[in-house]
CSV table of C-alpha atoms in Angstrom, one decimal:
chain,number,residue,atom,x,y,z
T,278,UNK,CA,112.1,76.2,56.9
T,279,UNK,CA,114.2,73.5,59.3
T,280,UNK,CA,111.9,71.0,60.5
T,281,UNK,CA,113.9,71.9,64.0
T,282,UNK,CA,111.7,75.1,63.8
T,283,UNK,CA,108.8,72.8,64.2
T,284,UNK,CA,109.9,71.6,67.7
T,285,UNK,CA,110.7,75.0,68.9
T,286,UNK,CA,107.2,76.3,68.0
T,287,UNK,CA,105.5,72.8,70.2
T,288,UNK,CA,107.3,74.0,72.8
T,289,UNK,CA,106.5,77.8,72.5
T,290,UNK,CA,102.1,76.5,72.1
T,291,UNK,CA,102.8,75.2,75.6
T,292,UNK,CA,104.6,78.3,76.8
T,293,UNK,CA,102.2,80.3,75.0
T,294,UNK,CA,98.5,78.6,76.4
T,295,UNK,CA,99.8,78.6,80.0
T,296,UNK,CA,100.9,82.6,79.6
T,297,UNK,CA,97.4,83.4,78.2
T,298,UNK,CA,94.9,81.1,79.3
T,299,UNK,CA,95.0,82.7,82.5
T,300,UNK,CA,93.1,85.9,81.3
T,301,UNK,CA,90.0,83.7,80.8
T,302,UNK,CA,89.6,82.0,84.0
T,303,UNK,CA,90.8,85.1,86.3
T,304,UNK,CA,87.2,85.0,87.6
T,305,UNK,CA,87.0,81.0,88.2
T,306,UNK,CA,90.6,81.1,89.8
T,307,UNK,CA,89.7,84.1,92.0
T,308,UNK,CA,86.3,82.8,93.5
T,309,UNK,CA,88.0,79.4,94.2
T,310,UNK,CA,90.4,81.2,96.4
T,311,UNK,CA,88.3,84.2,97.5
T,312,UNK,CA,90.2,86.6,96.1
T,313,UNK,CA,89.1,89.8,94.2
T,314,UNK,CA,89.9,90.2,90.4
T,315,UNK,CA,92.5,92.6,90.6
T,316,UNK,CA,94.2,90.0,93.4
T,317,UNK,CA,93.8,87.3,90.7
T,318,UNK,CA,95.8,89.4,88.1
T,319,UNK,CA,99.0,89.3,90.2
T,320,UNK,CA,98.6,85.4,88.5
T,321,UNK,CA,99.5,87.7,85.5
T,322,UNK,CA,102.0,89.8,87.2
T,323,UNK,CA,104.0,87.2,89.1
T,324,UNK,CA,104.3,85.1,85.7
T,325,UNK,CA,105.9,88.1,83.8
T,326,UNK,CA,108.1,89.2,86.5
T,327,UNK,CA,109.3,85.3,87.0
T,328,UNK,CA,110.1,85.7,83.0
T,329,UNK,CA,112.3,89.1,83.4
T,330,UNK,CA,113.8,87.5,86.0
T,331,UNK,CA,114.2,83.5,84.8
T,332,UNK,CA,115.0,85.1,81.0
T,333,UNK,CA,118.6,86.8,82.5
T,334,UNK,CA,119.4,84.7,85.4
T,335,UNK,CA,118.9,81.2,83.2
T,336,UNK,CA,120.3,82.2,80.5
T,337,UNK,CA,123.4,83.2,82.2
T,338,UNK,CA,123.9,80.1,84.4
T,339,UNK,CA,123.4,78.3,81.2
T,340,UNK,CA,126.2,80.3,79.5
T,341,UNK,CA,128.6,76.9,79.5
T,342,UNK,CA,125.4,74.8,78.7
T,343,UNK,CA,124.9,73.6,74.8
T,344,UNK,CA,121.7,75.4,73.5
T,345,UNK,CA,120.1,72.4,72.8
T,346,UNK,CA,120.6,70.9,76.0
T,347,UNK,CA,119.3,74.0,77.6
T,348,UNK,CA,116.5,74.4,75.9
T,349,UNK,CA,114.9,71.1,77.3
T,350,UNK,CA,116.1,71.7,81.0
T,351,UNK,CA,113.6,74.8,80.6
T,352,UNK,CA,111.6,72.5,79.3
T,353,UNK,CA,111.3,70.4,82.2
T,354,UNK,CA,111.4,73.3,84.4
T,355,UNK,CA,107.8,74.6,82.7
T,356,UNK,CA,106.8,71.4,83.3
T,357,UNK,CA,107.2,71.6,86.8
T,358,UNK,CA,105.5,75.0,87.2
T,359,UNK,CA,102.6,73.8,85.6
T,360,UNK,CA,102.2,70.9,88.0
T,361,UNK,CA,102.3,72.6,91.2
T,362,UNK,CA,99.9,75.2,89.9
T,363,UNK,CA,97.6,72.6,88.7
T,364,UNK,CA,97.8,71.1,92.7
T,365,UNK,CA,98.0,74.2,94.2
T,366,UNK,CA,96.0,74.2,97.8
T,367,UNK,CA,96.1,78.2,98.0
T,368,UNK,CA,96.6,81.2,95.9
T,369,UNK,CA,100.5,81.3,97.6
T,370,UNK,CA,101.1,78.3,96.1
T,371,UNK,CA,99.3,78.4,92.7
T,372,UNK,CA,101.2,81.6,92.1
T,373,UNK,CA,104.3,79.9,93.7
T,374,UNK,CA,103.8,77.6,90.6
T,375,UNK,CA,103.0,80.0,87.9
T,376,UNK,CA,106.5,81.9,89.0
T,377,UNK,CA,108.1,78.2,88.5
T,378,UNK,CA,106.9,77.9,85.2
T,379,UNK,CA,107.6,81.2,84.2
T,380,UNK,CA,111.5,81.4,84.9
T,381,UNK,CA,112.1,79.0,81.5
T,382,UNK,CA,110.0,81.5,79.7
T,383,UNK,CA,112.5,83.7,78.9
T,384,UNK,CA,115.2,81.5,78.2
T,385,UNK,CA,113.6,79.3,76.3
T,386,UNK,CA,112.6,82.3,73.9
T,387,UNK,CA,115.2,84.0,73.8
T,388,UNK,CA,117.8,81.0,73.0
T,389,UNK,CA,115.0,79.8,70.7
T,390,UNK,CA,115.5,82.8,68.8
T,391,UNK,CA,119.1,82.9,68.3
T,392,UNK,CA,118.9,78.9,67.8
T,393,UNK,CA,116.0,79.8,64.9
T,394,UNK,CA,118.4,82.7,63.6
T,395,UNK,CA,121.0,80.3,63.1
T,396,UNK,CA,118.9,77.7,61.2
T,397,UNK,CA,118.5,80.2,58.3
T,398,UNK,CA,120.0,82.7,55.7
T,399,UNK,CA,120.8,85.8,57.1
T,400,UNK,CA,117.9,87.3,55.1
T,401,UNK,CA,115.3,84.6,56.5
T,402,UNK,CA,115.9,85.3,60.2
T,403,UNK,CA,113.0,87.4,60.9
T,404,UNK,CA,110.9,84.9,59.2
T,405,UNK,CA,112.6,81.7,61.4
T,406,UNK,CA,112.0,83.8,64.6
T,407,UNK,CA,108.3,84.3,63.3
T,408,UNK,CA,108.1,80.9,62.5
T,409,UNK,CA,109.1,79.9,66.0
T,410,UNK,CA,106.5,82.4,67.5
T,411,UNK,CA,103.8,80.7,65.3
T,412,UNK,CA,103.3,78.3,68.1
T,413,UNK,CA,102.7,80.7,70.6
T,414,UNK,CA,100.1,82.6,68.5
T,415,UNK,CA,98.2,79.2,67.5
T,416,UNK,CA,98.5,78.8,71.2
T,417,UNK,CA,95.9,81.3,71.4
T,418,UNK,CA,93.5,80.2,68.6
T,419,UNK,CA,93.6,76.8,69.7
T,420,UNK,CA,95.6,76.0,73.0
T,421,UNK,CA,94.2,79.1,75.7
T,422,UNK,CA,90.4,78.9,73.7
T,423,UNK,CA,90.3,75.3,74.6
T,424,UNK,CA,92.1,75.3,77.8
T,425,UNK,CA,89.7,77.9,79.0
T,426,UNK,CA,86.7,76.3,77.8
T,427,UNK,CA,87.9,73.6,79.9
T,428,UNK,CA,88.6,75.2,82.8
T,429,UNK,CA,85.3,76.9,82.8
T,430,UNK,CA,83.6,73.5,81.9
T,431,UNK,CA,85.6,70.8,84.3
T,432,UNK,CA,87.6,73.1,86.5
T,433,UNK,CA,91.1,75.4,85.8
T,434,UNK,CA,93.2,72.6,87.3
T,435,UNK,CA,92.7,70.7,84.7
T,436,UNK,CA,93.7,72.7,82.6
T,437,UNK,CA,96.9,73.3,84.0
T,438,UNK,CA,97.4,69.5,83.8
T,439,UNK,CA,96.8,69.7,80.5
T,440,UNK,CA,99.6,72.2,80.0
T,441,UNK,CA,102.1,70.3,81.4
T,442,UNK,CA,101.7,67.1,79.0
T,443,UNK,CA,102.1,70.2,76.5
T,444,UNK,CA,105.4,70.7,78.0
T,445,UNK,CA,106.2,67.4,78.1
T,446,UNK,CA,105.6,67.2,74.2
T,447,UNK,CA,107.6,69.9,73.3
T,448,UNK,CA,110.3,68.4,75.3
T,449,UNK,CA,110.3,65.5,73.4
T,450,UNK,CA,110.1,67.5,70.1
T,451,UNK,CA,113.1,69.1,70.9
T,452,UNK,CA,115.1,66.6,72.2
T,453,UNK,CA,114.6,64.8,68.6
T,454,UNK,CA,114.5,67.5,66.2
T,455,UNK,CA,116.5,70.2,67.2
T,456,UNK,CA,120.4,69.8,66.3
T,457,UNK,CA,122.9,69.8,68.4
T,458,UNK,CA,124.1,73.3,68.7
T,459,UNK,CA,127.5,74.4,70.9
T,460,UNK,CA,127.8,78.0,71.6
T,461,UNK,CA,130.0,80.0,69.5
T,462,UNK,CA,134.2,78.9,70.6
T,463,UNK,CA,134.0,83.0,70.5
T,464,UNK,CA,131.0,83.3,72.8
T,465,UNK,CA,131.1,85.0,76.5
T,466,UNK,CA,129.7,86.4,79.2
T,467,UNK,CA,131.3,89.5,79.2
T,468,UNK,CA,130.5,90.1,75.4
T,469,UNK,CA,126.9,89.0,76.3
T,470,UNK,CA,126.8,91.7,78.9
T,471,UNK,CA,128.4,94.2,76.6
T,472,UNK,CA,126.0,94.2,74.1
T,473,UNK,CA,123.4,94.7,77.1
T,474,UNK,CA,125.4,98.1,77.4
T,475,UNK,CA,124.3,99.2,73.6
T,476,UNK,CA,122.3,102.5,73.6
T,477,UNK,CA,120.1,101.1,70.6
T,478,UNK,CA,119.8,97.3,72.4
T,479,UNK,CA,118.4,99.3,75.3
T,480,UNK,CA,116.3,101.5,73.2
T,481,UNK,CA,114.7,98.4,71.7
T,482,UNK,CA,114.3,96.6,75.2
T,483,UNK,CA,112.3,100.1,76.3
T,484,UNK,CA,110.3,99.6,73.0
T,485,UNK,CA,109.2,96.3,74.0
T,486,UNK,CA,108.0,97.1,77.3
T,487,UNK,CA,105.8,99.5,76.5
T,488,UNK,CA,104.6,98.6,73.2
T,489,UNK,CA,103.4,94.8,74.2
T,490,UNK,CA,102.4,96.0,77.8
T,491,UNK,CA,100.3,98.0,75.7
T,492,UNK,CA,98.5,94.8,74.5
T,493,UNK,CA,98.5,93.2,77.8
T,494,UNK,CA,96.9,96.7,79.7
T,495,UNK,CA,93.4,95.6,78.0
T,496,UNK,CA,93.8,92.0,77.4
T,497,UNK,CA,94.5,91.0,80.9
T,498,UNK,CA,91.4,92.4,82.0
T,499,UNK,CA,89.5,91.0,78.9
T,500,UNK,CA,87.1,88.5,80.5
T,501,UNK,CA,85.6,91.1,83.1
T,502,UNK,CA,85.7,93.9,80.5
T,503,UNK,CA,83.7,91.6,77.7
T,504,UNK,CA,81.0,90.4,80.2
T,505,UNK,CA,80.1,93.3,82.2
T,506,UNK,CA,80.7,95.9,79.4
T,507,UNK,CA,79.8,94.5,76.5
T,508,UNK,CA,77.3,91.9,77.8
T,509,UNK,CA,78.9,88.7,76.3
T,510,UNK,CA,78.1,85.6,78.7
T,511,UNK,CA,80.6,84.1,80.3
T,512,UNK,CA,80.7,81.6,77.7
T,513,UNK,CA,81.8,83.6,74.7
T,514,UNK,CA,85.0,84.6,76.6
T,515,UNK,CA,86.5,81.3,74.5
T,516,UNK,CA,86.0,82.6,71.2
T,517,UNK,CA,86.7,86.0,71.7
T,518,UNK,CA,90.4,84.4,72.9
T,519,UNK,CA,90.7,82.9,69.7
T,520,UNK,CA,89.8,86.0,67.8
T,521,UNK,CA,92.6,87.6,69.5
T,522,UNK,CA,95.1,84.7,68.9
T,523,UNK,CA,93.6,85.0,65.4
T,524,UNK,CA,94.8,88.0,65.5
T,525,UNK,CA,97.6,87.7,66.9
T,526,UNK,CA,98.8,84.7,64.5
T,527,UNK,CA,98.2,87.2,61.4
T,528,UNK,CA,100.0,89.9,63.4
T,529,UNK,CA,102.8,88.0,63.4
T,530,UNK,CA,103.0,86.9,59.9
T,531,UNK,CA,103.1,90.4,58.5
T,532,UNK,CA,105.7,91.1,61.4
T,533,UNK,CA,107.9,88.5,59.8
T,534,UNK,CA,107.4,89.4,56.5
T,535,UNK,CA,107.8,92.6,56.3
T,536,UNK,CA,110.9,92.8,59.4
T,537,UNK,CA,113.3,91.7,56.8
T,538,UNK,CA,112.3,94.2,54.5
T,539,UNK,CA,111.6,97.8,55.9
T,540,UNK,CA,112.1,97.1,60.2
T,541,UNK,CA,111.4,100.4,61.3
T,542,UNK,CA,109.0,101.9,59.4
T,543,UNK,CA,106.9,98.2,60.4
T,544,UNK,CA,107.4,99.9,63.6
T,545,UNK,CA,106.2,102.7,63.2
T,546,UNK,CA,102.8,101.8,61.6
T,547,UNK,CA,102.3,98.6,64.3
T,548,UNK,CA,102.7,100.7,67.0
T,549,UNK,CA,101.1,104.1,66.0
T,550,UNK,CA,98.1,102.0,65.2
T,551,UNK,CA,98.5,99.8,68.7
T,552,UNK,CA,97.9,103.3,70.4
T,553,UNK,CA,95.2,104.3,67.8
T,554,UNK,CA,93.1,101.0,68.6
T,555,UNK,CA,93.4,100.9,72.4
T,556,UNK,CA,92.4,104.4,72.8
T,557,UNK,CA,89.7,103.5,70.7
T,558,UNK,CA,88.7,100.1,72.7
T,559,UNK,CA,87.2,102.4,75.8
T,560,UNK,CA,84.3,103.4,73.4
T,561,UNK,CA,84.2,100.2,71.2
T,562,UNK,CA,84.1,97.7,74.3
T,563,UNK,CA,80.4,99.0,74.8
T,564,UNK,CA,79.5,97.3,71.7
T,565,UNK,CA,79.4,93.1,71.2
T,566,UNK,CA,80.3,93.4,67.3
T,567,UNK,CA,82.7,96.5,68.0
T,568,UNK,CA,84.5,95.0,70.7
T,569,UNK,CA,85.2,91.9,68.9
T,570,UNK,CA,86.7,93.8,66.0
T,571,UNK,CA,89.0,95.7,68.4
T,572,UNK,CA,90.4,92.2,69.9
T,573,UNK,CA,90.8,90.9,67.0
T,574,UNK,CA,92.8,94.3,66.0
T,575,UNK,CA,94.9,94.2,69.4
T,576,UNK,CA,96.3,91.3,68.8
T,577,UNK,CA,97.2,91.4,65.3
T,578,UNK,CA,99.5,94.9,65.8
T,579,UNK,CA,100.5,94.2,68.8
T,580,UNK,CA,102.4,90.7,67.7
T,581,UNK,CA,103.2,92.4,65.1
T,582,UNK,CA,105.9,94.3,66.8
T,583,UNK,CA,107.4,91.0,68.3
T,584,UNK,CA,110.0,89.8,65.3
T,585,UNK,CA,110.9,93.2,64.4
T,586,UNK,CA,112.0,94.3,67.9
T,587,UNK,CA,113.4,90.8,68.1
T,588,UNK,CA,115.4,90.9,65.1
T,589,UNK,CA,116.1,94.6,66.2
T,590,UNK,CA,118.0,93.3,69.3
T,591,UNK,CA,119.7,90.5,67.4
T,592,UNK,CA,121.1,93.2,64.6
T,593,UNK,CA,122.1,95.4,67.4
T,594,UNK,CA,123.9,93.0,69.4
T,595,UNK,CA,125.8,91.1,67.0
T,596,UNK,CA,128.6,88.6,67.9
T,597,UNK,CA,126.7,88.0,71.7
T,598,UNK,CA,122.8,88.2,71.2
T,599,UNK,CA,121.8,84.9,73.5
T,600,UNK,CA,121.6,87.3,76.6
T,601,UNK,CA,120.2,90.2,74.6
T,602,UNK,CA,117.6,87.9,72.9
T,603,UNK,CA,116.5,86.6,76.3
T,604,UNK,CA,116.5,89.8,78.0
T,605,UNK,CA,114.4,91.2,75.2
T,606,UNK,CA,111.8,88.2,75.9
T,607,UNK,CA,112.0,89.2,79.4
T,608,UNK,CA,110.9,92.6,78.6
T,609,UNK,CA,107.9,91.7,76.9
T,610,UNK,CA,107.1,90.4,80.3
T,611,UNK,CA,108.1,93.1,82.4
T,612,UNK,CA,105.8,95.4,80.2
T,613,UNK,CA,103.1,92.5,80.4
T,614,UNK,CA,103.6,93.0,84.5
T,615,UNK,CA,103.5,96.8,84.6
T,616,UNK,CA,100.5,96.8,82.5
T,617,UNK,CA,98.4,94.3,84.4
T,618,UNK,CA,99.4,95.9,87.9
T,619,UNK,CA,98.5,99.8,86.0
T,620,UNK,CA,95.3,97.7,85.0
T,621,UNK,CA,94.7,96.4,88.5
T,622,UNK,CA,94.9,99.9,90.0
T,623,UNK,CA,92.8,101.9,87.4
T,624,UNK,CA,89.9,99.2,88.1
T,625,UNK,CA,90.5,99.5,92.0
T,626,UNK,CA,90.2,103.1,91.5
T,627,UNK,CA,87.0,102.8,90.4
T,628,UNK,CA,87.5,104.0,87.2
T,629,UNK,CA,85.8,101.0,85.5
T,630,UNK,CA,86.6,97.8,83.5
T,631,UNK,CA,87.7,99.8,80.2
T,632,UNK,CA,90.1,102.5,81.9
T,633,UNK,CA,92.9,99.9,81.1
T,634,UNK,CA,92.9,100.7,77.5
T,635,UNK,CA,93.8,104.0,77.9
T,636,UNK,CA,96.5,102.9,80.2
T,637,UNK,CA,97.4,100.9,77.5
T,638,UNK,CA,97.2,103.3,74.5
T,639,UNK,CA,99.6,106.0,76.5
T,640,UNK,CA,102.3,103.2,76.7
T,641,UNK,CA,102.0,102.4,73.0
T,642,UNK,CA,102.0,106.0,72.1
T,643,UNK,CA,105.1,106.1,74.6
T,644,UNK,CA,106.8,103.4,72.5
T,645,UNK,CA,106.0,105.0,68.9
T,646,UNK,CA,108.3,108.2,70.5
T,647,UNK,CA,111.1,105.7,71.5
T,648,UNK,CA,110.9,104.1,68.4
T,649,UNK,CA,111.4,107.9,66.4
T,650,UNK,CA,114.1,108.5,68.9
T,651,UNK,CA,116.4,105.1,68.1
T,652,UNK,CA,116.0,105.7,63.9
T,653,UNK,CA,117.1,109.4,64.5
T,654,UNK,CA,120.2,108.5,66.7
T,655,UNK,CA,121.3,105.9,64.4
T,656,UNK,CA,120.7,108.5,61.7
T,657,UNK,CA,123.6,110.4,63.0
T,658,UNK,CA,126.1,107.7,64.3
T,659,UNK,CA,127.0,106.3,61.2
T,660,UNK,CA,128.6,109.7,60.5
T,661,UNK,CA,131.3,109.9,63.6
T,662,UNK,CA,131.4,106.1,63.5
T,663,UNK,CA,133.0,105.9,60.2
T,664,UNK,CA,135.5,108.9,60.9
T,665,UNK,CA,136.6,107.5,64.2
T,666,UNK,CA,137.6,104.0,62.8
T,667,UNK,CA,140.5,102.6,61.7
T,668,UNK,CA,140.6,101.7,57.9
T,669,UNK,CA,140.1,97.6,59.0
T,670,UNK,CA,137.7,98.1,61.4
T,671,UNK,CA,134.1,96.6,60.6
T,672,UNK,CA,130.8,98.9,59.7
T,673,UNK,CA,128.5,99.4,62.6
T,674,UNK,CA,125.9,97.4,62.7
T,675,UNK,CA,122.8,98.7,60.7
T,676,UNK,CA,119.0,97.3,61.1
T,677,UNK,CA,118.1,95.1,57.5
């Protein structure tokens, strides 16, 4: 793999510790500022809907702007975020700052992954796009362990400080190892927005929100579900973080490996058993050894759906995929939001700490059907397709 691949995964371990380093100080952020848990998770909510929202609009008003060059502006954008929330006088502000950082999020995965694509053979771009995401997953065996471990031991603002040198690093990484890449002479918005118009892009997109909000339903809520539940201390939040970044790492190697090879029925199996597990989480949370087995087992299938619905949305919307791509990043975010708000209100209904599973295994489950639905329609389009089309005209697009 390009050592440029390198750089793009430094800057997605910062991306990736400030997303989910939240989850384990949600109870020291929320007594700082007197605010409930469920109040504290809109720290969740307000970074994923600053993604859906900074993934499209950035990516757009960097439409002129060489990938490269964009790629470090959201750089020092997330750099910025960080900063403010690590200086943050209020809650308004902190999640003022979380939003901040979150707007380059989606960009800067979503032109990553096109700028990944392009590094490789056509056959090795669900392996670069893992690659890339392999700095986000160590992220959370190293980065979110530690900077919560931190933030329980020295305060959450430091952490937070922390994470912005992070950003600063990747920056740098980027700035000296990526190449020089110039959009496509071909490349524009209107073919960006086009492919935004693809039945199968969208069915992807749907796939993603519900299949990683899925993951995000339970793990948002994982600190107050693992010490009131299964009666961990407060201390063994950390490790139980790195199991699921553990997780989540080897989730994401068998999602590259085997996305090149058989897409849709990895699909199938990731999120059939994403459902399976979470369902199953409600009854194994009340159990330390069982619960740690079920983290560990969230977060391996649910990253393992990331480079196949990735790739998915590159296959499908070939010849403009920047804005797909980034949308598609977005959309993990905007399922990430739902589920943590669906969390909040199951636990303010009093339904208990481990009712967000089950929130999360019916959006899983929700996803599996959507993901049956998109193979059977492109089951039949080949057929009109082919009869429709002019001798010279080029094969529809098909997932590898």
């Amino acid at each position: 793999m390009p050592l440029a691949l390198l750089a793009l995964a430094v800057g997605a371990f910062g991306i990736g510790t400030t997303e989910f380093v939240i989850m384990g100080l949600l109870p020291e952020i929320a007594a700082d500022y007197g605010v409930t848990i469920p109040t504290a998770g809109f720290l969740v909510t307000g970074y994923a809907l600053g993604v859906v929202l900074g993934a499209a609009l950035l990516t757009v008003l960097g439409n002129k702007v060489s990938r490269k060059r964009m790629l470090m502006l959201l750089m020092g954008l997330f750099v910025v975020g960080n900063v403010v929330s690590a200086l943050a006088p209020n809650f308004g502000i902190m999640l003022t700052g979380r939003v901040v950082a979150s707007l380059a999020h989606g960009s800067f995965f979503g032109i990553g992954s096109v700028v990944a694509a392009g590094l490789v053979a056509p056959a090795k771009k669900a392996g670069a796009i893992a690659t890339m995401f392999t700095g986000l997953t160590v992220a959370n065996i190293v980065g979110v362990p530690l900077g919560t471990f931190i933030g329980q031991a020295v305060g959450w603002r430091v952490t937070f400080g922390i994470v912005a040198v992070l950003g600063v690093a990747g920056l740098l990484g980027i700035a000296k190892l990526v190449p020089a890449m110039p959009r496509p002479e071909g490349a524009r918005l209107r073919g960006e927005l086009k492919a935004l118009r693809n039945p199968q892009v969208l069915l992807a997109m749907a796939m993603t929100v519900l299949g990683f909000g899925g993951v995000f339903a339970a793990i948002t809520y994982i600190a107050p579900m693992m010490t009131h539940v299964a009666g961990y201390s407060d201390g063994s939040v950390t490790w139980l973080l790195v199991l699921f970044g553990i997780g989540m790492f080897l989730g994401n190697l068998l999602g590259g490996r085997y996305a090149d090879r058989a897409l849709m029925p990895m699909l199938y199996a990731t999120l059939g058993g994403l459902a399976v597990v979470l369902a199953l989480f409600s009854f194994t949370a009340h159990n330390k050894i069982l619960a740690a087995i079920t983290v560990l087992l969230v977060g391996a299938l649910g990253f393992a759906t990331v480079p196949p619905l990735q790739k998915r949305v590159l296959d499908q919307a070939q010849g403009a995929p920047t804005l797909a791509s980034a949308v598609n990043i977005g959309a993990f975010n905007l399922g990430n939001a739902l589920s943590a708000w669906l969390g909040g209100l199951v636990i303010a209904a009093g339904l208990g700490y481990t009712s967000p599973n089950w929130v999360g295994a019916l959006l899983a489950a929700s996803a599996l059907v959507l993901a049956f639905w998109s193979a059977a329609l492109e089951r039949r389009s080949p057929a009109p397709a082919v009869e429709a089309a002019a001798p010279a005209a080029a094969p529809v697009p098909v997932h590898h």
